[in-house]
Each structure stands twice: as structure tokens, then as C-alpha cells.
Coordinates of C-alpha atoms and ligand atoms in Angstrom, one line a residue:
X1 CA 89.5 116.4 95.9
X2 CA 91.5 119.5 96.5
X3 CA 94.6 120.0 94.4
X4 CA 96.3 121.3 97.5
X5 CA 96.6 117.9 99.2
X6 CA 97.3 115.9 96.1
X7 CA 100.8 114.7 96.0
X8 CA 102.1 112.1 93.7
X9 CA 99.9 109.0 93.9
X10 CA 97.0 110.6 95.8
X11 CA 94.6 109.4 93.2
X12 CA 96.3 106.1 92.7
X13 CA 94.6 104.2 95.5
X14 CA 91.0 103.2 95.1
X15 CA 89.2 102.1 98.2
X16 CA 88.8 98.6 96.8
X17 CA 92.5 98.3 96.1
X18 CA 93.2 99.5 99.6
X19 CA 91.2 96.9 101.3
X20 CA 92.5 94.2 99.1
X21 CA 95.9 94.9 100.5
X22 CA 95.3 92.1 102.9
X23 CA 98.2 89.9 104.0
X24 CA 96.1 86.9 102.9
X25 CA 96.7 87.9 99.4
X26 CA 100.2 89.0 100.3
X27 CA 101.0 85.6 101.9
X28 CA 99.6 83.6 99.1
X29 CA 101.7 85.2 96.4
X30 CA 104.7 85.9 98.6
X31 CA 106.7 83.1 97.1
X32 CA 107.9 85.3 94.3
X33 CA 110.3 88.1 94.9
X34 CA 107.9 90.6 93.4
X35 CA 105.8 92.6 95.8
X36 CA 102.6 90.9 96.8
X37 CA 100.6 94.1 96.4
X38 CA 101.6 97.4 95.0
X39 CA 100.1 99.0 98.1
X40 CA 102.1 96.9 100.5
X41 CA 105.1 95.0 99.4
X42 CA 105.9 92.3 102.0
X43 CA 108.5 89.6 102.8
X44 CA 108.9 86.8 100.3
X45 CA 107.6 83.5 101.7
X46 CA 111.0 82.0 102.3
X47 CA 112.0 84.9 104.5
X48 CA 108.7 84.8 106.4
X49 CA 109.2 81.1 107.1
X50 CA 112.7 81.7 108.3
X51 CA 111.7 84.5 110.7
X52 CA 108.9 82.3 112.1
X53 CA 111.1 79.2 112.4
X54 CA 113.8 81.3 114.2
X55 CA 111.1 82.4 116.7
X56 CA 111.2 86.1 115.8
X57 CA 107.6 86.1 114.6
X58 CA 105.5 84.3 117.1
X59 CA 102.0 85.0 115.8
X60 CA 101.2 87.7 118.3
X61 CA 98.9 90.6 117.8
X62 CA 98.6 93.9 119.8
X63 CA 95.0 93.2 120.6
X64 CA 95.8 89.8 122.0
X65 CA 98.9 91.1 123.9
X66 CA 96.9 93.7 125.8
X67 CA 94.2 91.1 126.6
X68 CA 96.8 88.7 128.0
X69 CA 98.5 91.3 130.1
X70 CA 95.1 92.5 131.5
X71 CA 94.2 88.9 132.3
X72 CA 97.6 88.2 134.0
X73 CA 97.7 91.4 136.1
X74 CA 94.5 93.4 135.9
X75 CA 95.3 95.8 138.7
X76 CA 98.8 96.8 137.7
X77 CA 99.1 100.3 136.5
X78 CA 99.6 100.6 132.7
X79 CA 99.4 104.3 132.0
X80 CA 100.0 107.4 134.2
X81 CA 98.8 110.7 132.7
X82 CA 99.0 113.4 135.3
X83 CA 96.7 112.4 138.1
X84 CA 95.1 109.7 136.0
X85 CA 96.3 106.1 136.5
X86 CA 94.8 103.4 134.3
X87 CA 95.3 99.8 135.2
X88 CA 95.8 97.2 132.6
X89 CA 92.1 96.1 133.1
X90 CA 91.0 99.7 132.5
X91 CA 93.1 100.1 129.4
X92 CA 91.8 96.8 128.0
X93 CA 88.2 97.7 128.7
X94 CA 88.5 101.2 127.2
X95 CA 90.0 99.7 124.1
X96 CA 87.1 97.3 123.9
X97 CA 84.5 100.0 124.4
X98 CA 86.1 102.3 121.8
X99 CA 86.5 99.3 119.4
X100 CA 82.7 98.8 119.7
X101 CA 82.1 102.5 119.1
X102 CA 84.3 102.5 116.0
X103 CA 82.6 99.5 114.5
X104 CA 79.2 101.1 115.3
X105 CA 80.3 104.1 113.2
X106 CA 81.2 101.8 110.3
X107 CA 84.9 102.1 110.8
X108 CA 86.3 98.7 110.0
X109 CA 89.3 96.5 109.3
X110 CA 91.7 98.0 106.8
X111 CA 90.3 101.6 107.2
X112 CA 92.9 104.3 107.8
X113 CA 92.6 106.6 110.7
X114 CA 94.9 109.6 111.0
X115 CA 95.8 110.0 114.7
X116 CA 97.3 113.2 116.0
X117 CA 97.3 113.3 119.8
X118 CA 99.8 114.7 122.3
X119 CA 101.0 112.5 125.2
X120 CA 97.6 111.6 126.8
X121 CA 96.2 108.3 128.0
X122 CA 93.5 108.4 125.3
X123 CA 96.3 107.8 122.7
X124 CA 96.7 104.3 124.0
X125 CA 92.9 103.6 124.3
X126 CA 92.3 104.5 120.7
X127 CA 95.4 102.9 119.3
X128 CA 94.5 99.6 121.0
X129 CA 90.9 99.9 119.8
X130 CA 92.1 100.4 116.3
X131 CA 94.6 97.5 116.6
X132 CA 91.8 95.3 117.8
X133 CA 89.5 95.9 114.9
X134 CA 92.3 96.0 112.4
X135 CA 91.8 99.6 111.4
X136 CA 95.2 101.3 110.7
X137 CA 96.4 104.3 112.7
X138 CA 98.4 106.7 110.7
X139 CA 100.8 108.2 113.3
X140 CA 100.9 112.0 112.6
X141 CA 103.0 114.1 114.9
X142 CA 101.6 116.9 117.1
X143 CA 103.6 119.5 115.1
X144 CA 102.0 118.6 111.7
X145 CA 99.7 121.2 110.2
X146 CA 97.1 121.5 107.5
X147 CA 99.5 120.6 104.6
X148 CA 100.7 117.4 106.2
X149 CA 97.4 116.3 107.8
X150 CA 95.5 117.1 104.5
X151 CA 98.0 115.0 102.6
X152 CA 97.9 112.0 105.0
X153 CA 94.1 112.0 105.0
X154 CA 93.8 112.4 101.2
X155 CA 96.6 110.0 100.3
X156 CA 95.4 107.2 102.6
X157 CA 91.7 108.0 102.0
X158 CA 91.4 108.1 105.8
X159 CA 87.9 107.7 107.2
X160 CA 88.6 109.4 110.5
X161 CA 91.0 111.9 112.1
X162 CA 91.6 111.8 115.9
X163 CA 92.7 115.1 117.6
X164 CA 92.9 116.9 120.9
X165 CA 90.7 120.0 121.2
X166 CA 93.4 122.6 121.8
X167 CA 97.1 121.6 122.2
X168 CA 100.0 124.0 122.8
X169 CA 97.6 126.9 122.0
X170 CA 96.6 125.4 118.6
X171 CA 93.0 124.6 117.9
X172 CA 93.0 121.2 116.1
X173 CA 89.2 121.4 115.5
X174 CA 89.6 124.3 113.1
X175 CA 92.2 122.4 111.2
X176 CA 90.0 119.3 111.1
X177 CA 87.1 121.2 109.7
X178 CA 89.2 122.6 106.9
X179 CA 90.6 119.2 106.1
X180 CA 87.2 117.5 106.2
X181 CA 85.9 120.1 103.7
X182 CA 88.5 119.0 101.2
X183 CA 88.8 115.2 101.8
X184 CA 85.7 113.4 100.8
X185 CA 86.6 110.1 102.6
X186 CA 87.0 111.8 106.0
X187 CA 83.7 111.0 107.6
X188 CA 84.6 111.2 111.3
X189 CA 86.5 113.8 113.4
X190 CA 87.0 112.4 116.9
X191 CA 88.1 114.8 119.6
X192 CA 89.7 114.2 123.0
X193 CA 88.2 117.0 125.1
X194 CA 85.6 119.5 124.0
X195 CA 84.5 118.4 120.5
X196 CA 83.1 121.7 119.3
X197 CA 81.2 120.8 116.1
X198 CA 82.8 117.4 115.9
X199 CA 82.4 114.1 118.0
X200 CA 83.9 113.6 121.4
X201 CA 86.0 110.4 121.6
X202 CA 84.4 109.7 124.9
X203 CA 80.9 109.6 123.3
X204 CA 82.1 106.8 121.0
X205 CA 82.3 104.2 123.8
X206 CA 79.8 101.4 123.7
X207 CA 79.3 98.1 125.4
X208 CA 81.9 95.7 124.1
X209 CA 81.0 93.6 121.1
X210 CA 82.5 90.5 119.6
X211 CA 85.0 91.4 116.9
X212 CA 84.3 88.8 114.2
X213 CA 87.3 89.5 112.0
X214 CA 90.2 90.6 114.1
X215 CA 93.5 91.1 112.3
X216 CA 96.0 88.3 112.2
X217 CA 99.7 88.6 113.2
X218 CA 100.9 88.9 109.7
X219 CA 98.4 91.7 108.9
X220 CA 99.1 95.4 109.0
X221 CA 98.9 97.1 112.4
X222 CA 99.5 100.7 111.4
X223 CA 101.2 103.1 109.1
X224 CA 104.2 105.0 110.5
X225 CA 105.7 108.1 108.9
X226 CA 109.1 108.4 107.3
X227 CA 111.2 111.5 107.9
X228 CA 111.9 111.1 104.3
X229 CA 113.8 112.9 101.7
X230 CA 111.1 113.3 99.0
X231 CA 108.4 115.9 98.3
X232 CA 105.8 114.3 100.5
X233 CA 106.3 112.0 103.5
X234 CA 106.1 108.3 102.8
X235 CA 104.1 105.8 104.8
X236 CA 105.6 102.8 106.5
X237 CA 103.4 99.6 106.7
X238 CA 104.2 97.6 109.9
X239 CA 102.7 94.3 110.8
X240 CA 101.8 93.1 114.3
X241 CA 104.3 90.3 114.2
X242 CA 107.3 92.3 112.9
X243 CA 106.8 95.2 115.2
X244 CA 106.2 93.1 118.3
X245 CA 109.4 91.3 117.6
X246 CA 111.2 94.6 117.6
X247 CA 109.6 95.3 121.0
X248 CA 110.6 92.0 122.5
X249 CA 114.1 92.4 121.2
X250 CA 114.4 95.9 122.5
X251 CA 113.0 94.9 125.9
X252 CA 115.7 92.2 126.3
X253 CA 118.5 94.6 125.2
X254 CA 117.3 97.4 127.5
X255 CA 116.3 95.1 130.4
X256 CA 112.7 96.2 130.4
X257 CA 110.5 93.9 132.5
X258 CA 107.3 94.1 134.5
X259 CA 109.0 96.3 137.2
X260 CA 110.2 98.9 134.7
X261 CA 108.7 102.4 134.5
X262 CA 109.1 104.0 131.1
X263 CA 108.8 107.8 130.8
X264 CA 107.4 108.8 127.4
X265 CA 109.2 112.2 127.0
X266 CA 109.1 112.5 123.2
X267 CA 105.8 112.7 121.2
X268 CA 104.2 109.3 121.7
X269 CA 103.5 108.7 118.0
X270 CA 107.1 108.8 117.0
X271 CA 108.7 105.5 116.3
X272 CA 111.5 105.9 118.9
X273 CA 109.3 106.5 122.0
X274 CA 106.7 104.1 120.6
X275 CA 109.0 101.1 120.1
X276 CA 112.6 101.5 121.3
X277 CA 111.6 100.0 123.7
X278 CA 109.1 102.8 124.2
X279 CA 105.6 102.7 125.4
X280 CA 104.6 99.6 123.5
X281 CA 107.7 97.8 124.6
X282 CA 106.8 98.7 128.2
X283 CA 103.2 97.5 127.8
X284 CA 104.4 94.3 126.2
X285 CA 106.5 93.7 129.3
X286 CA 103.5 94.5 131.6
X287 CA 105.4 97.5 132.8
X288 CA 104.2 101.1 133.6
X289 CA 104.1 104.0 131.1
X290 CA 104.4 107.5 132.5
X291 CA 103.3 110.2 130.0
X292 CA 105.4 113.4 130.0
X293 CA 103.5 116.4 128.6
X294 CA 106.7 118.4 127.9
X295 CA 110.3 117.1 128.0
X296 CA 111.8 120.2 129.7
X297 CA 114.0 119.2 132.6
X298 CA 111.7 120.7 135.2
X299 CA 108.7 118.7 134.1
X300 CA 110.6 115.5 133.2
X301 CA 112.7 115.4 136.4
X302 CA 109.7 116.0 138.6
X303 CA 107.9 113.0 136.9
X304 CA 111.0 110.8 137.1
X305 CA 111.2 111.5 140.8
X306 CA 107.5 111.1 141.6
X307 CA 106.9 108.0 139.5
X308 CA 110.3 106.3 140.2
X309 CA 110.9 106.2 136.4
X310 CA 113.6 103.6 135.5
X311 CA 114.1 104.2 131.7
X312 CA 113.4 106.9 129.1
X313 CA 114.5 108.0 125.7
X314 CA 115.4 111.4 124.4
X315 CA 116.9 113.1 121.3
X316 CA 120.4 114.6 121.6
X317 CA 119.3 118.3 122.2
X318 CA 117.2 117.1 125.1
X319 CA 120.0 115.0 126.5
X320 CA 122.1 118.2 126.5
X321 CA 119.4 120.2 128.2
X322 CA 118.9 117.5 130.8
X323 CA 122.7 117.3 131.6
X324 CA 123.0 121.0 131.8
X325 CA 120.1 121.3 134.2
X326 CA 121.4 118.5 136.3
X327 CA 124.8 120.2 136.5
X328 CA 123.4 123.4 137.7
X329 CA 123.9 123.7 141.5
X330 CA 120.2 124.1 142.3
X331 CA 119.4 120.5 141.4
X332 CA 120.0 117.5 143.6
X333 CA 120.8 114.6 141.2
X334 CA 119.7 112.1 143.9
X335 CA 116.2 113.0 142.9
X336 CA 116.8 110.9 139.7
X337 CA 118.1 107.9 141.6
X338 CA 115.5 105.6 140.1
X339 CA 116.6 106.2 136.6
X340 CA 118.7 103.3 135.3
X341 CA 118.9 103.9 131.6
X342 CA 118.8 106.9 129.3
X343 CA 118.4 106.1 125.6
X344 CA 119.7 108.8 123.3
X345 CA 119.0 108.6 119.5
X346 CA 117.2 110.1 116.5
X347 CA 120.3 112.1 115.6
X348 CA 124.0 111.7 116.1
X349 CA 125.0 112.1 119.7
X350 CA 128.4 113.7 120.1
X351 CA 131.0 111.7 122.0
X352 CA 131.7 114.6 124.2
X353 CA 128.1 115.0 125.3
X354 CA 127.8 111.2 125.6
X355 CA 130.6 111.2 128.1
X356 CA 128.7 113.6 130.4
X357 CA 125.6 111.4 130.8
X358 CA 126.6 108.9 133.5
X359 CA 128.5 111.4 135.7
X360 CA 125.7 114.0 135.7
X361 CA 122.5 111.9 135.6
X362 CA 123.9 108.8 137.3
X363 CA 122.3 106.4 134.8
X364 CA 123.6 104.2 132.0
X365 CA 123.6 105.6 128.5
X366 CA 122.3 103.5 125.7
X367 CA 122.8 105.0 122.2
X368 CA 120.0 104.0 119.8
X369 CA 120.2 104.4 116.0
X370 CA 116.8 103.5 114.6
X371 CA 114.4 104.2 111.8
X372 CA 110.6 103.8 111.5
X373 CA 111.3 101.6 108.4
X374 CA 112.7 99.0 110.8
X375 CA 116.3 98.4 111.8
X376 CA 117.2 99.5 115.3
X377 CA 120.7 99.4 116.8
X378 CA 121.5 99.7 120.4
X379 CA 124.7 99.9 122.5
X380 CA 124.3 97.1 125.0
X381 CA 124.1 97.6 128.8
X382 CA 127.3 95.6 129.3
X383 CA 129.3 97.2 126.4
X384 CA 132.6 98.9 127.3
X385 CA 132.2 102.6 128.0
X386 CA 134.3 103.5 125.0
X387 CA 131.9 101.7 122.6
X388 CA 128.9 103.3 124.3
X389 CA 130.1 106.8 123.8
X390 CA 131.6 106.4 120.3
X391 CA 129.2 104.1 118.5
X392 CA 125.5 104.1 117.7
X393 CA 125.0 100.5 118.6
X394 CA 124.5 97.2 116.8
X395 CA 121.3 95.6 115.5
X396 CA 118.6 94.0 117.6
X397 CA 118.5 90.8 115.6
X398 CA 121.0 88.1 114.5
X399 CA 118.8 88.1 111.3
X400 CA 119.3 91.8 110.6
X401 CA 121.4 91.8 107.5
X402 CA 123.8 94.8 107.2
X403 CA 125.6 95.8 104.0
X404 CA 127.9 98.8 103.7
X405 CA 128.4 99.6 100.1
X406 CA 130.0 102.2 97.8
X407 CA 128.0 104.4 95.3
X408 CA 127.8 101.5 92.9
X409 CA 126.3 99.1 95.5
X410 CA 129.6 97.2 95.8
X411 CA 130.3 95.9 99.3
X412 CA 133.2 97.6 101.0
X413 CA 135.9 95.9 103.0
X414 CA 135.0 95.8 106.7
X415 CA 135.8 99.1 108.5
X416 CA 135.3 101.3 105.6
X417 CA 132.7 104.0 105.5
X418 CA 129.8 103.6 103.0
X419 CA 126.1 103.5 102.5
X420 CA 124.1 101.4 104.9
X421 CA 121.7 98.9 103.4
X422 CA 119.6 96.6 105.5
X423 CA 117.1 93.7 105.4
X424 CA 115.6 91.7 108.2
X425 CA 112.7 90.5 110.3
X426 CA 111.3 93.9 111.2
X427 CA 112.5 96.0 108.3
X428 CA 109.9 96.8 105.6
X429 CA 110.2 95.6 102.1
X430 CA 108.5 98.7 100.7
X431 CA 106.6 101.9 101.5
X432 CA 102.8 101.8 101.4
X433 CA 101.4 102.6 98.0
X434 CA 104.7 104.0 96.6
X435 CA 105.9 101.7 93.8
X436 CA 108.1 104.4 92.3
X437 CA 109.8 105.3 95.5
X438 CA 110.2 101.6 96.3
X439 CA 112.1 101.0 93.1
X440 CA 114.8 103.5 94.3
X441 CA 114.6 103.1 98.1
X442 CA 115.0 99.3 98.0
X443 CA 117.4 97.0 96.1
X444 CA 116.0 94.3 93.8
X445 CA 116.6 91.8 96.6
X446 CA 114.8 93.8 99.2
X447 CA 117.5 95.7 101.1
X448 CA 116.3 99.1 102.4
X449 CA 118.6 102.0 101.4
X450 CA 118.7 103.9 104.7
X451 CA 120.5 106.9 103.2
X452 CA 122.8 106.8 106.2
X453 CA 126.6 106.7 105.8
X454 CA 128.2 104.4 108.4
X455 CA 131.3 102.5 109.4
X456 CA 131.3 99.1 111.2
X457 CA 133.6 98.4 114.1
X458 CA 135.0 94.9 114.5
X459 CA 132.4 94.4 117.3
X460 CA 129.6 94.9 114.8
X461 CA 128.7 98.3 116.2
X462 CA 127.9 101.0 113.7
X463 CA 129.2 104.5 113.7
X464 CA 127.1 107.0 111.9
X465 CA 129.5 109.1 109.8
X466 CA 127.0 111.1 107.7
X467 CA 124.1 111.0 105.4
X468 CA 123.6 110.6 101.7
X469 CA 119.8 111.4 101.7
X470 CA 118.7 114.9 101.0
X471 CA 117.4 115.5 104.5
X472 CA 118.2 117.8 107.4
X473 CA 118.2 116.1 110.9
X474 CA 117.2 118.9 113.2
X475 CA 118.0 117.4 116.5
X476 CA 116.0 114.3 115.6
X477 CA 113.3 116.1 113.7
X478 CA 113.8 115.1 110.0
X479 CA 113.2 117.7 107.3
X480 CA 113.1 116.6 103.7
X481 CA 114.8 119.3 101.7
X482 CA 112.7 118.7 98.6
X483 CA 109.4 119.1 100.5
X484 CA 110.4 122.5 101.8
X485 CA 111.9 123.5 98.4
X486 CA 108.6 122.8 96.8
X487 CA 106.8 125.2 99.1
X488 CA 109.5 127.8 98.5
X489 CA 109.0 127.4 94.8
X490 CA 105.3 128.2 95.2
X491 CA 106.3 131.8 96.2
X492 CA 105.7 134.1 93.2
X493 CA 109.0 135.8 93.6
X494 CA 111.1 132.7 94.0
X495 CA 113.0 131.4 90.9
X496 CA 114.9 128.6 92.6
X497 CA 115.5 127.3 96.1
X498 CA 117.8 124.8 97.9
X499 CA 117.5 123.8 101.5
X500 CA 120.6 122.5 103.2
X501 CA 121.8 121.8 106.7
X502 CA 124.0 124.2 108.7
X503 CA 125.8 123.1 111.8
X504 CA 124.3 124.0 115.1
X505 CA 125.8 123.6 118.6
X506 CA 122.5 122.6 120.2
X507 CA 120.4 120.9 117.5
X508 CA 123.3 119.4 115.6
X509 CA 121.9 120.8 112.4
X510 CA 119.5 123.6 111.4
X511 CA 118.0 124.4 108.0
X512 CA 119.1 127.1 105.7
X513 CA 117.1 128.0 102.5
X514 CA 119.2 129.4 99.7
X515 CA 116.8 131.4 97.5
X516 CA 117.3 132.9 94.0
X517 CA 114.6 135.5 93.3
X518 CA 113.1 136.0 89.9
X519 CA 114.6 138.6 87.7
X520 CA 112.9 141.9 88.4
X521 CA 111.2 140.6 91.6
X522 CA 111.0 143.1 94.5
X523 CA 113.6 142.3 97.2
X524 CA 112.3 140.2 100.0
X525 CA 113.2 139.9 103.7
X526 CA 114.0 136.4 105.1
X527 CA 111.1 136.8 107.5
X528 CA 108.7 137.1 104.6
X529 CA 109.9 133.8 103.2
X530 CA 109.6 132.1 106.6
X531 CA 106.1 133.5 107.1
X532 CA 105.1 132.3 103.6
X533 CA 106.2 128.7 104.4
X534 CA 104.5 128.8 107.8
X535 CA 101.3 130.1 106.3
X536 CA 101.2 127.2 103.8
X537 CA 100.3 125.1 106.8
X538 CA 103.6 123.3 107.3
X539 CA 104.9 121.9 110.6
X540 CA 106.9 124.6 112.4
X541 CA 110.1 122.6 112.5
X542 CA 110.1 122.6 108.6
X543 CA 110.1 126.4 108.4
X544 CA 113.7 127.4 107.4
X545 CA 115.8 128.6 110.3
X546 CA 117.8 130.8 108.0
X547 CA 117.1 132.2 104.6
X548 CA 119.9 133.5 102.3
X549 CA 119.3 135.2 99.0
X550 CA 121.9 134.4 96.3
X551 CA 122.4 135.1 92.6
X552 CA 123.2 131.5 91.5
X553 CA 123.8 128.0 92.8
X554 CA 126.8 125.8 92.3
X555 CA 125.6 123.2 89.8
X556 CA 126.8 119.6 89.2
X557 CA 128.0 118.3 85.9
X558 CA 124.4 117.3 85.0
X559 CA 122.9 120.6 85.9
X560 CA 121.5 119.7 89.3
X561 CA 122.0 122.0 92.3
X562 CA 125.1 120.7 94.0
X563 CA 124.1 120.5 97.7
X564 CA 127.7 119.3 98.4
X565 CA 129.1 122.6 97.1
X566 CA 126.4 124.6 98.9
X567 CA 127.3 122.9 102.1
X568 CA 131.0 123.6 101.4
X569 CA 130.1 127.2 100.8
X570 CA 128.3 127.4 104.1
X571 CA 131.3 125.8 105.9
X572 CA 133.6 128.3 104.3
X573 CA 131.3 131.1 105.2
X574 CA 131.2 129.9 108.8
X575 CA 135.0 129.6 108.9
X576 CA 135.3 133.1 107.6
X577 CA 132.9 134.4 110.3
X578 CA 134.8 132.5 113.0
X579 CA 138.1 134.0 111.7
X580 CA 136.8 137.6 111.9
Ligands
AMP1 P1 113.1 107.9 109.9 O1 113.5 107.0 108.7 O2 112.3 109.1 109.6 O3 112.5 107.0 111.0 O4 114.5 108.4 110.5 C1 115.5 107.6 110.8 C2 116.8 108.2 110.6 O5 117.2 109.0 111.7 C3 117.9 107.3 110.4 O6 118.0 106.8 109.1 C4 119.1 108.2 110.6 O7 119.3 109.1 109.5 C5 118.6 109.1 111.8 N1 119.0 108.6 113.1 C6 118.3 107.9 114.0 N2 119.0 107.7 115.1 C7 120.2 108.2 114.9 C8 121.4 108.2 115.6 N3 121.5 107.6 116.9 N4 122.5 108.7 115.1 C9 122.5 109.3 113.8 N5 121.4 109.3 113.1 C10 120.2 108.8 113.6
DBH2 O1 115.0 108.5 114.4 C1 114.3 107.5 114.4 O2 113.4 107.3 113.6 C2 114.5 106.5 115.5 C3 115.5 106.7 116.4 C4 115.7 105.8 117.5 C5 113.7 105.4 115.6 O3 112.7 105.2 114.7 C6 113.9 104.5 116.6 C7 114.9 104.7 117.5 O4 113.1 103.3 116.6

């Protein structure tokens, strides 16, 4: 194993331990509060029983759900990708044929498969094929590069990596060859398009076979990624039952039904467009999913018009770009007349921008504040306008437990601002194979520490006031400060580094790396630092937007870099600039 990809815990999971992380063992020992498996802490039995009794968990699986929809309305269109239109029958059959192909290659239940596809129809064929056999997709983002992909493959001991040939000018096959050379478990590279030296996904298809050991509803369906605040991204284990509940709840709140048309404008693998209500919510409802290759107003608006899209979701910077485009005189807003709902989330949406949505785009705004770990909040379609533009919504479920606490975990009086902790029927009880992180990211009684700082209105709606986690939210793209700092520290001239957020009118926040050079090191230009990070194979959005060289950092009483003071210094610097 290459040292490059080894983060904490890379060696910690043996293949045997990984496959024993079955929910059967989880369920049988779940009566104690202790995690059922160090790989996958799950809900204690009394909670699982409650969630079943309440009707949240209904014993559904993704494989079964697609089969049912395909049987109920085989000729309805499920997926639109450019000129390709797949019916539910076709999607169901493709999933079966790919499932047979995966099994024929020895890919089986419990195996991890890193998936990195742009918004193409094949994403859904392979995802449902994996769901059917119980292999676990690991949802990488299109922007991830060698460092992230290598880590996901090594850490999960993935057996396969699914890629496009070339996407946005980047040849994923070259990256795949490099990763395969370093990760022994990685036996299969499956390519949508021209496979080069690898295997074409299309060649995998076989006549369907009976799947003898399909996953149950309480078993894992996939591993989602956390934006995180630690050195390497953490993996989020989601079950069929819990995730499907979040889809059903989201559909109800966003009024998604069989006649809806959902435009997938963000990268399909991200939790927001996947589940809030997203593509999987739409497919659960028997609705139509339209894949948007690029979320720019010209491309998205043309698709909304052509496909009569009724609902979509975007991050705040895109919402700004869309309203600006719609306000320009050359655009006739009646072209968007089919659009009923625009969901905006992933980062805080400013009240001022929120007020512009309905007048310019003619649809209802729904704010959504969610996380791949679980909890999702929505403003409701019948909420008063003031609530919709000033809050980030309230939870999906009556069983979502919300605590707002001070630094000592003491509950605050209602209306005060504090740390958001949550527990509920679709919020994980721990990250996958991360016992140490779990000890700090969850309370002893299973509440997830979101790292978000919020205030609750008397109506139950949450207002996001800030963040306690060491993360930069770059217009919905999360950057873990520590991860980037570790890469900066690998530079031979860098003595210390601290990455913080700086305010940005468009993205909300950008990243700034404060760097102290080693004594006697040659002076460096910011561009050299940025290039260094990029060349280490990191996703482009993690490359610092700004680099500032400084002599020293403000330190806290215990000698840690004080990010708070650094941020204050930035704010002071900005104010000084503005005053000039
Ligand atoms: P992740 O845990 O990587 O899925 O990212 C979820 C995080 O994104 C949340 O914990 C928030 O910090 C942030 N987030 C998502 N939606 C919103 C929103 N509407 N307003 C503010 N922050 C948000
Ligand atoms: O930012 C997120 O992770 C997010 C935002 C909105 C999310 O996971 C979701 C809705 O489900």
C-alpha cells in the first residue's frame, strides 16, 4: 500500500472485518447503547423499533422500489440525459443486466465500489445495480482527484472504481491507472465511454440472474461523503430504510409526485441533489429525472423549458446566477413557467437574495439546510414568506430530535444561538470505520454534533447563524481546513499554515491560506503555493483562493492557532481596504 493514500485508519479495516459489518450482527447486538460494529455504529434496538412502529422505516429497499415502479408504470420516462430517454422498464432492466455483470466479475454484497460519474444516465443504472446486489457505492464527486480517490479506494479497500472516460477535459482513465497501481484491492476499473486499457461498463451487461442474497432494508445501501473538518473525508453509512424515509418525507414536503419533473443541476452524487428530494426522491415517486450536464443559466433554462421541469435544487451562488440571468432583458421568464419550486441550500442563502427568487423566476422558494449525515430541514410550501426568506427550514420528521447547546453541552433556552446537535430516524449514529472521530462527533447518547451554530424560531424553524467546525463553505462546496493545511505543510519551505474563510459576495466564503515560511527559506509567490496544492492531486475547489505570507499567527492560551483571531484580522484588513 502506498503511503500516499494512507490516512488514519487505512490499515485498520481487514476485508473480513468489513464484510462482517452486516446489519444482522448490528441488529442482534443493537440492544446496548454501544456501537454494534466499530465499522458501522447503528441505532440501538429501542430506537429502531420506535422508528419502525412510527412507520418511518417501512422495510423498503432501493432494488425493490425500482422493481415496483417499473412494474407499475413500465413505459413512463425515468431518466432524460440529452437525447436519451430511459423508461422505468429500461432502467430496471439495465440495473438487472449490470447486476449480473458485477456478480460475474466477483463483485458481491458488502464490497465497496468508488463511483465518480458526471450527470449521465449510467450513474443510475450502476447505482441501482449495486443497490440490488448489496455492493456499496462510495459517492465521490466529479471534482475529486488522485489524492481523494486514492484515499477512498485505499480506506474502503474498494474492489472497483467507476469513471467516465474524459469529463470536463480531464482523463479519468489515467487517474484510475495510477490509483490501481497503488491500491491492491482495486481489481476493476469500469468506464462509461471509451475504456482505453480498462473495461467498458457497457461490456459488463449480462442476462439477468437471480440475486440469491439481496440486501435487506436495514442493511447498508451506500457510503456518502462528509464535507468534514478533519484531515481526510469521513464516510457516512446509510441504510435503505433510513434513506428511503428521508426521500418519502422530502417528497411530501416538496410536493413531488408521479407528475413531477426534477432537474438534477448539481453533481448527482452529492447528497442534496440525490435525496432532497433529488433524483432518488423523484424515482421513488415514479417521477421523471432530467440530467443537467452543467448548471449555467443557458443550459439549465433550456432544459427547464424543453422538459417542462417542475422542481430543482441549487446552491446559493447558482441561485444568484440564475436570478441575474433571468433579470437580464434578453430572457423571457415565461420560458420557466413550468418551474414550481426552487430549492436552495448547501450554504447560507442571504435574505436579500432569497427575496429575489419568486419575483424573478416565478416559482416558490424552499430553503433546505441538510447534511449527508442525515438531518434535513425545509421551509414548507405554505410557510409565510417571511419565514421562507429568513429561515433555513424545520426538520423532516417529528422524530428528529434537535438540541441547541452551549460549549459545555448544556441546553440553551429557546431562541438562543448555540451548537446544533441532532438524533433521529435518518441521522447516522457514527461514521464508517472511524471510532476515534465518532467519539468526538457524537454524544454518548448518539446525538450528531453538526458543527453548525443555529437559533430556533418559535415555529421550530432553524436559522443558521454560523459554524463551529473548522471548515470553509465555498458556496456549498465544503473545504476542511485541516485537510488543506496538511498539504501545505508538506511543502519544504512551509513552517506552518492555517486555512480560514474570507467573505465573498458570490460564493459566500472563499479560502485564504495563511502561511509562515521556514527561517531562511526562499521567498515564494502565492501562485507557487497554489500550484503545489493542485499538483498534489487535490480537488480544484480545495486549492486556496488566496495565499498570504505572515511572520506569526495569533495563538490561543493553549498554543493552538486561533482561527477566531485570524478571521478577525481578515475582517479588520478588509475593513481597512474598504476604508481606503
Ligand atoms: P455535509 O455534512 O458535508 O453534508 O455538509 C452539510 C453542512 O452544509 C451542514 O452541516 C451545514 O454546515 C452546511 N449547510 C447545508 N445547507 C445549509 C444551509 N441551507 N444554510 C447554511 N449551511 C448549510
Ligand atoms: O450541504 C449538504 O450536504 C446538503 C444541503 C441540502 C444536504 O446534504 C442536503 C440538502 O440533503
